[in-house]
Short mmCIF file of C-alpha atoms and ligand atoms in Angstrom, two decimals:
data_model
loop_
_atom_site.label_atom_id
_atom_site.label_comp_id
_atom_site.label_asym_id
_atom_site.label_seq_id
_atom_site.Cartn_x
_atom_site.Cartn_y
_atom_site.Cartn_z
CA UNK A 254 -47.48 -6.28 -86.57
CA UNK A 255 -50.66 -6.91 -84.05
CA UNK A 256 -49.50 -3.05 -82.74
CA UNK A 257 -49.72 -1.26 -86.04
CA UNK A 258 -53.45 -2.39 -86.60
CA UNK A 259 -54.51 -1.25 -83.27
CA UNK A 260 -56.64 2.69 -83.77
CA UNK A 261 -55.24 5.63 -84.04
CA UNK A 262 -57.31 7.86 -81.34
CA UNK A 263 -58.68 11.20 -82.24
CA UNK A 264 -59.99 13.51 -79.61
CA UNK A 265 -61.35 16.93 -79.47
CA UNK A 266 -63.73 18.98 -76.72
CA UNK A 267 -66.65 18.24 -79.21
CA UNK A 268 -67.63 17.13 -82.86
CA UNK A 269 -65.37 19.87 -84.08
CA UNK A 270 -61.95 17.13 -84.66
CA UNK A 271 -64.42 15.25 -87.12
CA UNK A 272 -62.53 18.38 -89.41
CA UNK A 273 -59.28 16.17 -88.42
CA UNK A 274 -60.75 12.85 -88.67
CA UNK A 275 -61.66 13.62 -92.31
CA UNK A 276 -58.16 14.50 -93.33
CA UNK A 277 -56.45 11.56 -91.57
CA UNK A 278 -59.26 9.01 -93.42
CA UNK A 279 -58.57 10.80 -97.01
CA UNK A 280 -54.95 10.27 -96.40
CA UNK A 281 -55.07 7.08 -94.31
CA UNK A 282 -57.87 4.94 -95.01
CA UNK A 283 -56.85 1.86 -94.11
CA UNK A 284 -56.28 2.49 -90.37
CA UNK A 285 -59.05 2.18 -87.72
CA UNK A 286 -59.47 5.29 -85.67
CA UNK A 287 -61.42 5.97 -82.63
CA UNK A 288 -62.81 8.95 -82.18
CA UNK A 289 -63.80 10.73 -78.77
CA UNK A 290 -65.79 14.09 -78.33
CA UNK A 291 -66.22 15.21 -75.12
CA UNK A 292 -69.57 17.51 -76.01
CA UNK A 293 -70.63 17.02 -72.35
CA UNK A 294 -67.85 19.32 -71.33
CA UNK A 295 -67.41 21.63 -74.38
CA UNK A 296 -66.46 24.38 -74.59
CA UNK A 297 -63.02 23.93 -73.96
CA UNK A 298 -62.01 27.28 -75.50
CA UNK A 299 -63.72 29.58 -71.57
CA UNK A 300 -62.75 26.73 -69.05
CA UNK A 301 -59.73 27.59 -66.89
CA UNK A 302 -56.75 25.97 -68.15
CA UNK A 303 -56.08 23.34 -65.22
CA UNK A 304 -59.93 22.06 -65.83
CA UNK A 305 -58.91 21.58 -69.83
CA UNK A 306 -55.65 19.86 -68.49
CA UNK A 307 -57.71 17.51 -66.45
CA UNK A 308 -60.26 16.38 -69.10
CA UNK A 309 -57.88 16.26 -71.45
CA UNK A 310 -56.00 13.85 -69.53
CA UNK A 311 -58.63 11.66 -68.90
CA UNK A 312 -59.99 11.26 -71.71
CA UNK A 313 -56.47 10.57 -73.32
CA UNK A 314 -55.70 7.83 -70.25
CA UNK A 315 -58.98 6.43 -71.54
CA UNK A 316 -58.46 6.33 -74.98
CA UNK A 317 -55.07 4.43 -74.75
CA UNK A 318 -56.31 2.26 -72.05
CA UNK A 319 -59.04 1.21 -74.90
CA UNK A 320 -55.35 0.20 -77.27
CA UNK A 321 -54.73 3.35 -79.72
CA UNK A 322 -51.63 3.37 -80.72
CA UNK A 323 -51.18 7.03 -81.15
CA UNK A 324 -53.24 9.83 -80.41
CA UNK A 325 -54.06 12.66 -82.02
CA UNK A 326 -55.23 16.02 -79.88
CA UNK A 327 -57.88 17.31 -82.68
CA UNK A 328 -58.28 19.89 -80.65
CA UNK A 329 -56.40 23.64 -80.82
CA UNK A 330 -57.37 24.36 -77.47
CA UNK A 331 -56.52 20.79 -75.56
CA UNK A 332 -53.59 21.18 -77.70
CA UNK A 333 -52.05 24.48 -76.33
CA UNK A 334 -53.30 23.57 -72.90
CA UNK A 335 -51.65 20.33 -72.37
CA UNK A 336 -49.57 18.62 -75.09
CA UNK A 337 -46.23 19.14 -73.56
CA UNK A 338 -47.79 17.49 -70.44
CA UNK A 339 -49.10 14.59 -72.15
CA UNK A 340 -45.72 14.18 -74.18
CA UNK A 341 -44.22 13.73 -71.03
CA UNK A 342 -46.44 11.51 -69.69
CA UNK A 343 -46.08 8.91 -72.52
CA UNK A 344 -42.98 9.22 -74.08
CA UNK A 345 -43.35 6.31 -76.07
CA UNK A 346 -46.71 6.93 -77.52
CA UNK A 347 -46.93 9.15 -80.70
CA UNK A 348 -49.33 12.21 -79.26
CA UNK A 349 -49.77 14.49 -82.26
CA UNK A 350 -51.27 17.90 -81.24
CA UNK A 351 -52.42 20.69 -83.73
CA UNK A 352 -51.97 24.15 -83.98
CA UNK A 353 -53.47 27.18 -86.08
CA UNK A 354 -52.14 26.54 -89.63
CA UNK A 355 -50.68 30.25 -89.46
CA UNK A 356 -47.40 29.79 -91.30
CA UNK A 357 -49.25 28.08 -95.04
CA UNK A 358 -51.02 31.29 -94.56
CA UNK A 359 -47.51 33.52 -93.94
CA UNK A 360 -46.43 32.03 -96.98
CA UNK A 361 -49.19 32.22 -99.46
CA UNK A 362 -48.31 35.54 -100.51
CA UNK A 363 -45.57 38.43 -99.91
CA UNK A 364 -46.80 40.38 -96.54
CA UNK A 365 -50.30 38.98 -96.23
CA UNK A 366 -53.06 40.72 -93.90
CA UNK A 367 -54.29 37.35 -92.18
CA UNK A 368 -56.99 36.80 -89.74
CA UNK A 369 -56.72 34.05 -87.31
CA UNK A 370 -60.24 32.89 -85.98
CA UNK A 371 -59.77 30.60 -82.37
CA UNK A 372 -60.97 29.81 -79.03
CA UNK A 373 -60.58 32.34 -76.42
CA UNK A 374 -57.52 29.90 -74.41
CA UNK A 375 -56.14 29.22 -77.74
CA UNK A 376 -55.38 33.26 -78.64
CA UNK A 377 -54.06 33.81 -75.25
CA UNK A 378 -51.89 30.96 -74.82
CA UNK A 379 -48.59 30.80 -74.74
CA UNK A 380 -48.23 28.71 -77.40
CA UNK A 381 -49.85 30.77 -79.77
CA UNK A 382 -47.89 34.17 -79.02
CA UNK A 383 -44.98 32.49 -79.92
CA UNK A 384 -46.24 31.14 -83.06
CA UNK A 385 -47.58 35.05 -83.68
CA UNK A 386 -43.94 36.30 -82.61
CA UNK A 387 -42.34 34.04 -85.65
CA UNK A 388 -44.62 35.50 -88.16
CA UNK A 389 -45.51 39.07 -87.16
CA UNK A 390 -42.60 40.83 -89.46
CA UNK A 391 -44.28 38.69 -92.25
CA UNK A 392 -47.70 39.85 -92.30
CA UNK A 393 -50.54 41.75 -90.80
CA UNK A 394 -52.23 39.31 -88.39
CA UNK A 395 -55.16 39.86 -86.82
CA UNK A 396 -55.67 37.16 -83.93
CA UNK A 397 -59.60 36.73 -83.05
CA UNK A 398 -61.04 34.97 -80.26
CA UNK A 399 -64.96 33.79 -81.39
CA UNK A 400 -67.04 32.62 -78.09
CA UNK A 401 -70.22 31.10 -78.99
CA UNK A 402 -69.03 30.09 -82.83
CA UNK A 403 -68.31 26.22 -82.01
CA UNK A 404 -71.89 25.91 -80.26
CA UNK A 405 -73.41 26.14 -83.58
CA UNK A 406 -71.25 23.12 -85.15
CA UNK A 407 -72.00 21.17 -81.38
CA UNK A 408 -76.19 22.01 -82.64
CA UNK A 409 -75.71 20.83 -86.23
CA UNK A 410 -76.20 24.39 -87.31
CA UNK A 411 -73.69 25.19 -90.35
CA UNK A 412 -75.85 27.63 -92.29
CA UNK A 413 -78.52 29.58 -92.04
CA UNK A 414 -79.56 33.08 -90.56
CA UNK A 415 -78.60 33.03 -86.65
CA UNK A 416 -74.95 31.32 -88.06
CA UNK A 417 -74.64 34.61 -91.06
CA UNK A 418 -75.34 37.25 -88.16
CA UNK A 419 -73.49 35.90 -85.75
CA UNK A 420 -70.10 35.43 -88.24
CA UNK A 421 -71.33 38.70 -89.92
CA UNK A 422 -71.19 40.77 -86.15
CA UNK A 423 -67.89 39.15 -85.14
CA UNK A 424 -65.89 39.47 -88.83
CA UNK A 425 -67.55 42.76 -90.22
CA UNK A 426 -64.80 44.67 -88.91
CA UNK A 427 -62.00 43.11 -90.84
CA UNK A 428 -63.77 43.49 -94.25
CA UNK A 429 -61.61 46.64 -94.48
CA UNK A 430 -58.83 46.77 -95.98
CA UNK A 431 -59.66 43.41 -97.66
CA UNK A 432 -58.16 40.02 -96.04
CA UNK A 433 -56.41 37.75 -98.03
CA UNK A 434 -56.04 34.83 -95.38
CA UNK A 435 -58.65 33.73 -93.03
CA UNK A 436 -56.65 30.44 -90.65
CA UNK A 437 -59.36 28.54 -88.88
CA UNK A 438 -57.62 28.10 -85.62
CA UNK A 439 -60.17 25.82 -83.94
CA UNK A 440 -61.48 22.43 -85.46
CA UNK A 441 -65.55 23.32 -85.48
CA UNK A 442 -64.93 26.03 -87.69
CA UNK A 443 -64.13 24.37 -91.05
CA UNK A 444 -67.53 22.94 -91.08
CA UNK A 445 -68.92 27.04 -91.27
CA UNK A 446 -66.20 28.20 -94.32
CA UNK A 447 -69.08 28.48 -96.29
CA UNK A 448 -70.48 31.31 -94.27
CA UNK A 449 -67.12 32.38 -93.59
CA UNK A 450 -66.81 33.27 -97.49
CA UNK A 451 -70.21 34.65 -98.19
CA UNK A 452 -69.37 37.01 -95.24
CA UNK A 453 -65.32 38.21 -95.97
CA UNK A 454 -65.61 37.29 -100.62
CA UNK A 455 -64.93 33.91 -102.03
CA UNK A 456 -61.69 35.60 -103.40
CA UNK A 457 -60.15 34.62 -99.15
CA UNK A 458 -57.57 31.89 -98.68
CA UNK A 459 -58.90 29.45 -95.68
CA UNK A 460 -56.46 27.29 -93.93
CA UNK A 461 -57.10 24.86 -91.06
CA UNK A 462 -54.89 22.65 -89.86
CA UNK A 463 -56.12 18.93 -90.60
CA UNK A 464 -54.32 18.30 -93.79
CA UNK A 465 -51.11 19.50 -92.13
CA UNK A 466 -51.76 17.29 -88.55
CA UNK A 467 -52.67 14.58 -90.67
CA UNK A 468 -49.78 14.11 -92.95
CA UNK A 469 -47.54 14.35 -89.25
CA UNK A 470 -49.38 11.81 -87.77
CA UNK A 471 -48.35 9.77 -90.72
CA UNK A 472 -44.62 10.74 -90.64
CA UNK A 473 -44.80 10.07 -86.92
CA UNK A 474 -46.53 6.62 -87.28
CA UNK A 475 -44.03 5.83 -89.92
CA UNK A 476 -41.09 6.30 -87.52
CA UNK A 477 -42.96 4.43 -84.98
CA UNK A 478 -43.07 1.02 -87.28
CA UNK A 479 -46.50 1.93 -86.40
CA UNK A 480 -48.50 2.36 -89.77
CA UNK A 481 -51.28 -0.51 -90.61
CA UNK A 482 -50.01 -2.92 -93.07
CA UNK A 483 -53.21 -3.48 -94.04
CA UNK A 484 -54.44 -2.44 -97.88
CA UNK A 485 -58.32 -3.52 -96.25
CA UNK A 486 -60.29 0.04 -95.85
CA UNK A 487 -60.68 0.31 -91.82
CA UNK A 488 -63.14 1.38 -89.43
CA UNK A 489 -64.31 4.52 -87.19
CA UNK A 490 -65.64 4.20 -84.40
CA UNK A 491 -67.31 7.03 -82.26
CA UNK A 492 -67.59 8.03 -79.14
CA UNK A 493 -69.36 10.90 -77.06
CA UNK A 494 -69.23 11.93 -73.33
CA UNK A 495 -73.44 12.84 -73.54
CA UNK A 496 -74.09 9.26 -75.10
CA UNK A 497 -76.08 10.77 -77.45
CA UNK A 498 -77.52 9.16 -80.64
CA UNK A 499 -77.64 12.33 -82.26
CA UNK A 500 -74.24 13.14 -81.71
CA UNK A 501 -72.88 10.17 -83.31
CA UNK A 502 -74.82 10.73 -86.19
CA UNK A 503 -73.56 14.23 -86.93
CA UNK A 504 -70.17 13.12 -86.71
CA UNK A 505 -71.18 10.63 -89.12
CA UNK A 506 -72.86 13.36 -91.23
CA UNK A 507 -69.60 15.91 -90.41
CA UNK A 508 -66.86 13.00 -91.68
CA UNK A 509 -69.03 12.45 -94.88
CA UNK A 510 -69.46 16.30 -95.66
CA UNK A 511 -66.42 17.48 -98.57
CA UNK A 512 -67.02 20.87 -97.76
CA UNK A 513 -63.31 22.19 -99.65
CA UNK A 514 -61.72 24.66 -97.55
CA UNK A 515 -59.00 25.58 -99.55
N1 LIG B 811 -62.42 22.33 -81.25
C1 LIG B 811 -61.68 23.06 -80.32
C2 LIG B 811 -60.42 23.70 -80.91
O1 LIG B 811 -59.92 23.25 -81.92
C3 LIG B 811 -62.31 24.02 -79.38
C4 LIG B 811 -63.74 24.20 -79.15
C5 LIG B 811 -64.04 24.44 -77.67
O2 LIG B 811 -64.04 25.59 -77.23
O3 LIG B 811 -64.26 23.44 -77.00
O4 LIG B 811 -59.90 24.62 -80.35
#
């Protein structure tokens, strides 16, 4: 019983896995949850993969050394680098990792043309070529790697002019033929859908993959034994590698925004 009320850990490279945090609250929100955001090392997505591995690690050792009892890798790019690693490491620790939410997207409509928007590691991963190879016969996918887009989510910057012409530059040439999916294959970027949609028509299907990581955390915790027994609302608690004030308070500010991606 005293193990199920211990936090659920959530960690990402930035603020970015506030996107998961959100979805795990709305669907869990009586467990306590720590979350960590390493914005002192981010970006993740142009590090060479054994440095990702490493932080990754550490911060995870940390984060169960603090008593989660599961941890969830809000983070595409930790998540292709190292969650086989980490699954081996602890065994008996539920380590949820997420992944673009490609195959909602497959689904949503007979032979969709689909554009997948992630972190440079994340597109050339392993991990995510396989996930490409199940789909391809499917639908027209277009995989995109966006450098520089998770910076403005790590500034607080989710509108505005420098955010439209950057998205605008980087998406203008899949306005033609029209999209009908766009997956947001990287945590910061559900916090900019609004841009997203001004830019490629309202009429564009976004997925990300919170709803879908959250609702496997809970089947995971569930198996565990491991899901709070308590009908009491619980906490979050946040933490930042820069020890920033201001960082805290955007996460605050990200977990309270209801921006709707769907
Ligand atoms: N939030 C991270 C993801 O989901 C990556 C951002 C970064 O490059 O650090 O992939």
């Amino acid at each position: 019983m005293e193990d199920a009320r211990r936090p659920i850990a959530v960690f990402d490279s930035g603020v970015g896995g506030v996107s998961v945090l959100r979805a795990l609250v709305d669907l869990m929100p009586n467990e306590n949850y720590i979350y960590f955001g390493d914005s002192a090392h981010a970006p993740y997505g142009s590090k060479p993969l054994e440095d990702v591995r490493e932080l990754t690690e550490m911060h995870v050792t940390h984060l169960l050394e603090a008593g989660a009892k599961a941890v969830v890798v809000a983070c595409n790019t930790a998540t292709s680098a190292d969650i086989t690693i980490l699954r081996e490491r602890y065994p008996h620790i539920p380590m949820i990792g997420i992944e673009p939410a490609l195959k909602p997207a497959v689904l949503s409509k007979s032979n969709p043309r689909v554009l997948v928007m992630g972190t440079a590691m994340t597109i050339r991963q392993e991990k995510f070529r396989k996930l490409l190879n199940m789909y391809e016969g499917q639908a027209v996918i277009y995989p995109l790697s966006c450098p520089g887009l998770m910076e403005f989510v790590e500034r607080g910057e989710l509108s505005g002019r420098a955010l439209y012409e950057f998205l605008e530059k980087l998406l203008t040439p899949y306005k033609e033929p029209v999209l009908d999916c766009v997956v947001l294959g990287c945590t910061h970027y559900p916090f900019v859908t609004d841009t997203i949609r001004q830019i490629l028509g309202s009429k564009v299907a976004v997925f990300e993959g919170g709803p879908g990581t959250a609702r496997e955390t809970r089947r995971r915790l569930q198996q565990a034994g491991l899901l709070n027994p308590s009908s009491k609302k619980g906490t979050v608690r946040f933490e930042n590698s820069l020890n920033m004030p201001e960082k805290i308070r955007l996460c605050r500010m990200l977990l309270d925004s209801k921006e709707n991606v769907k």
